[in-house]
Amino acid sequence: MTNQIKVNSLKAWALGIRPTSLAGALMTVVVGASLAHNVREDLFSWPVTVLCGVFACLMQVGANLINDVVDLKRGNDRPDPQRMDRIYANGLLTLRAMWTGVGVALSLGALVGLSILMLVRENLPWGGYELLLLGAVVIAFTFLYSTTFAYHGLGDLAVLLCFGIIPVCGTYYVLTYSLSWSALWASIIAGSSIDTLLIINNYRDRDEDPLSHKITSVVLFGETFGRYLYLFAGLLCILMVVLLYLNHHISVWGLMYATIPYAVLHIGSWMKIQHFRMESAYQTVYLESPRNFMLLGILVGISLW
């Protein structure tokens, strides 16, 4: 499948940045911005929101490329023409090209972050220094996720933090100049739903990962734990939407249309894992998980707006 793609071609780069993961990055901004609009419509800024989306995508691209390099260097990813997610392992991007991509993504991300700072710093309680600290944390975690957390059973918590709490609460903060418990609930919706993609990936690779000393939560606690962790991650999202309803951020109708479609799709995906424990089922769920969390993000965003 991948042996027909030219090295360092645009198609190789399109696969290397993993478009489905960019949808997850944008979802965090959609959720955070929608809650901010719900709480402080008078402060809402489209330019800041768009810049937050660009920043999230650039950080995600950097993280994806770093992850591919680290996994191959550690022997976790092996060449497999059928695996479209193993761009570096399959030789579609050279090491020099990938590190160049990391540098470009993180540098542009830093510039976008500084642009956000310039737009909002006069309204921030600490004059914007907190955003500089947050930016440093984001860049550090971009490297630490692939080099440390993912290999020591902390990948799921890292995803919840880096792809949920930090981007959602960060977006909410630069749009409202404050934080709230509701922002935390909303961030868990994003982080936990995006984590389903990592969980199914780790579930699929549970026999291969220990060979390269990658100890994921599924490797650590077993196959049954992995199956039910996938289910729990989605149900936790629904619980967080309920908390937003109880905090009067969404209506009862918003609660219903934001949760019911997602619940049906998520449980349907989990049933494929539960009853058809074979490679084809894992691959199907791996493709369905982004569809599920993208839909959830859109519906939650609409219900909050």
XYZ file of C-alpha atoms in Angstrom:
305
model
C 0.000 0.000 0.000
C 2.719 2.502 0.991
C 5.314 1.164 -1.491
C 3.689 3.181 -4.288
C 4.350 6.536 -2.575
C 7.503 8.502 -3.400
C 9.939 9.379 -0.628
C 9.440 12.899 0.813
C 6.529 13.516 -1.567
C 3.525 15.655 -0.689
C 1.488 12.471 -0.262
C 4.068 11.118 2.178
C 3.904 14.357 4.165
C 0.089 14.263 4.090
C 0.232 10.820 5.699
C 3.042 11.790 8.080
C 1.145 14.634 9.719
C -1.824 12.260 10.337
C -4.874 14.347 9.334
C -7.179 12.504 11.744
C -5.038 13.652 14.663
C -5.322 17.243 13.435
C -9.091 16.867 13.678
C -8.561 15.962 17.321
C -6.393 19.058 17.839
C -9.078 21.261 16.301
C -11.731 19.576 18.423
C -10.049 20.847 21.586
C -10.249 24.422 20.310
C -13.862 24.016 19.185
C -14.885 22.793 22.643
C -12.860 25.403 24.548
C -13.975 28.290 22.330
C -17.624 27.231 22.405
C -17.633 27.159 26.207
C -15.883 30.547 26.272
C -18.560 31.982 23.962
C -21.225 30.484 26.217
C -19.728 32.061 29.344
C -18.388 35.414 28.093
C -19.776 36.211 24.649
C -18.760 39.835 25.145
C -15.079 38.855 25.269
C -15.122 36.305 22.458
C -12.539 36.879 19.699
C -12.483 35.064 16.357
C -8.843 35.982 15.562
C -7.676 34.509 18.883
C -9.794 31.402 18.319
C -8.367 30.829 14.835
C -4.818 31.297 16.101
C -5.488 28.766 18.883
C -6.586 26.277 16.216
C -3.431 26.862 14.157
C -1.241 26.531 17.269
C -2.921 23.254 18.266
C -2.442 21.784 14.778
C 1.231 22.779 14.577
C 1.977 21.240 17.977
C 0.155 18.086 16.911
C 2.202 17.821 13.708
C 5.416 18.173 15.700
C 4.293 15.522 18.183
C 3.321 13.103 15.394
C 6.689 13.375 13.646
C 8.634 13.037 16.905
C 6.589 9.973 17.832
C 7.367 8.253 14.515
C 11.113 8.875 14.851
C 11.283 7.724 18.473
C 9.220 4.582 17.866
C 11.454 3.469 14.986
C 14.682 4.264 16.823
C 13.501 2.193 19.785
C 12.496 -0.683 17.523
C 8.805 -0.329 18.271
C 7.786 0.429 14.668
C 8.857 -2.038 12.012
C 8.420 -1.660 8.243
C 4.910 -2.717 7.218
C 3.542 -1.514 3.841
C -0.005 -2.093 5.101
C 0.411 0.313 8.040
C -0.236 3.823 6.749
C 0.719 5.276 10.147
C 4.348 4.087 9.914
C 5.668 6.701 7.527
C 9.260 6.830 8.725
C 9.514 3.074 9.320
C 8.348 2.460 5.745
C 10.924 4.890 4.399
C 8.460 7.448 3.042
C 10.093 10.339 4.896
C 13.808 10.574 5.582
C 15.153 11.292 9.063
C 16.449 14.690 7.955
C 13.087 15.588 6.459
C 11.217 14.573 9.600
C 13.461 16.565 11.959
C 13.153 19.510 9.602
C 9.382 19.112 9.807
C 9.561 19.046 13.600
C 11.637 22.212 13.639
C 9.334 24.041 11.242
C 6.167 22.965 13.083
C 7.459 23.945 16.529
C 8.984 27.215 15.307
C 5.784 28.275 13.553
C 3.836 27.155 16.621
C 5.998 29.400 18.814
C 5.348 32.360 16.504
C 1.609 31.727 16.564
C 1.719 31.423 20.341
C 3.494 34.771 20.597
C 0.842 36.292 18.324
C -1.858 35.089 20.713
C 0.126 36.558 23.603
C 0.365 39.947 21.899
C -3.406 40.023 21.353
C -4.475 39.131 24.892
C -1.629 39.987 27.293
C -3.094 43.303 28.453
C -6.153 41.473 29.786
C -4.376 38.584 31.492
C -3.975 38.557 35.292
C -0.182 37.960 35.138
C 0.553 40.000 32.045
C 1.005 37.017 29.757
C 3.889 35.356 31.595
C 1.574 32.446 32.308
C 1.179 31.883 28.563
C 4.951 31.777 28.106
C 5.126 29.139 30.828
C 2.253 27.202 29.243
C 3.949 27.325 25.841
C 7.165 25.943 27.322
C 5.190 23.142 28.979
C 3.455 22.281 25.694
C 6.748 22.057 23.797
C 8.329 19.992 26.586
C 5.404 17.591 26.636
C 5.580 17.297 22.838
C 8.951 15.579 23.316
C 8.279 13.868 26.657
C 5.139 12.108 25.419
C 7.012 10.159 22.746
C 10.285 9.686 24.623
C 9.045 8.934 28.136
C 5.324 8.866 28.946
C 4.246 6.531 26.135
C 6.869 3.972 27.210
C 6.060 3.894 30.919
C 2.305 3.357 31.097
C 1.535 7.082 31.258
C 0.395 7.614 27.669
C -3.309 7.812 28.493
C -2.802 10.369 31.255
C -0.482 12.356 28.987
C -3.122 12.439 26.235
C -5.743 13.587 28.728
C -3.415 16.377 29.832
C -1.765 17.388 26.524
C -4.703 16.854 24.176
C -7.497 17.750 26.567
C -6.861 19.808 29.693
C -4.071 22.073 28.390
C -5.516 23.019 24.962
C -9.167 23.312 26.043
C -8.460 25.217 29.240
C -5.807 27.258 27.419
C -8.269 28.261 24.694
C -10.899 29.078 27.298
C -8.368 31.129 29.288
C -7.223 33.375 26.424
C -10.863 34.028 25.469
C -12.287 34.678 28.946
C -9.119 35.560 30.942
C -10.239 33.106 33.614
C -10.563 29.411 34.414
C -13.478 27.398 35.797
C -14.552 23.909 36.733
C -16.697 23.862 33.602
C -13.558 24.348 31.502
C -12.075 21.291 33.227
C -15.175 19.200 32.484
C -15.054 20.309 28.842
C -11.346 19.506 28.602
C -11.944 15.961 29.847
C -14.534 15.497 27.090
C -11.871 16.299 24.489
C -8.985 14.469 26.136
C -10.846 11.287 27.015
C -12.515 10.954 23.605
C -9.199 11.515 21.785
C -7.572 8.961 24.092
C -9.798 6.263 22.553
C -7.551 6.448 19.473
C -4.463 5.774 21.594
C -6.211 2.999 23.501
C -7.214 1.071 20.375
C -3.723 1.577 18.940
C -2.143 0.200 22.129
C -4.698 -2.615 22.239
C -3.809 -3.621 18.677
C -0.058 -3.498 19.430
C -0.211 -5.106 22.882
C 1.847 -8.148 21.822
C 4.363 -6.173 19.781
C 5.038 -3.300 22.199
C 6.765 -5.333 24.970
C 9.354 -6.526 22.438
C 10.672 -2.963 22.252
C 10.157 -2.318 25.993
C 7.151 -0.079 25.411
C 4.949 -0.571 28.462
C 1.542 0.898 27.719
C -1.400 0.688 30.104
C -2.801 -2.190 28.016
C 0.498 -4.084 28.270
C 0.675 -3.319 31.982
C -2.875 -4.341 32.949
C -3.841 -6.758 30.195
C -6.168 -7.297 27.259
C -9.423 -7.193 29.227
C -8.418 -3.911 30.839
C -7.710 -2.466 27.385
C -11.139 -3.386 26.063
C -12.989 -1.863 28.987
C -10.720 1.184 29.149
C -11.879 2.001 25.611
C -15.515 1.773 26.738
C -14.888 3.782 29.919
C -13.125 6.609 28.055
C -16.234 7.248 25.964
C -18.637 6.962 28.885
C -16.520 9.449 30.837
C -17.074 11.975 28.041
C -20.826 11.562 28.388
C -20.598 12.083 32.148
C -18.705 15.341 31.587
C -21.413 16.582 29.195
C -23.937 15.838 31.944
C -21.888 18.003 34.334
C -21.982 20.853 31.818
C -25.755 20.434 31.679
C -25.989 20.533 35.469
C -23.908 23.727 35.424
C -26.484 25.248 33.063
C -24.181 25.580 30.063
C -26.331 23.439 27.773
C -30.039 22.699 27.530
C -31.685 19.321 27.975
C -32.031 19.103 24.191
C -28.351 19.918 23.819
C -27.552 17.189 26.322
C -29.511 14.677 24.265
C -28.165 15.470 20.806
C -24.606 15.859 22.075
C -24.511 12.493 23.844
C -26.920 10.020 22.220
C -25.328 9.868 18.721
C -21.854 9.612 20.229
C -22.935 6.939 22.717
C -24.407 4.824 19.907
C -21.285 5.115 17.759
C -18.816 4.629 20.609
C -20.554 1.578 22.046
C -20.894 0.189 18.513
C -17.141 0.504 18.029
C -16.486 -1.108 21.389
C -18.773 -4.012 20.506
C -16.554 -4.766 17.508
C -13.597 -5.128 19.856
C -15.636 -7.097 22.366
C -17.032 -9.690 19.971
C -14.548 -9.767 17.079
C -11.085 -9.863 18.583
C -9.179 -9.942 15.313
C -6.858 -7.575 13.430
C -9.554 -6.439 10.989
C -11.811 -5.393 13.867
C -9.024 -3.389 15.517
C -8.285 -1.596 12.251
C -11.967 -0.776 11.763
C -12.252 0.674 15.263
C -8.993 2.590 14.751
C -10.652 4.338 11.799
C -13.996 4.774 13.560
C -12.579 6.389 16.720
C -11.664 9.725 15.036
C -15.111 9.810 13.444
C -16.657 9.350 16.868
C -14.701 12.047 18.702
C -15.000 14.502 15.811
C -18.781 14.133 15.916
C -18.773 14.529 19.687
C -16.699 17.705 19.458
C -18.995 19.237 16.845
C -22.164 18.378 18.764
C -20.778 19.560 22.108
C -19.622 22.770 20.431
C -23.083 23.372 18.962
C -24.818 22.616 22.253
C -22.546 25.066 24.110
C -22.746 27.847 21.570
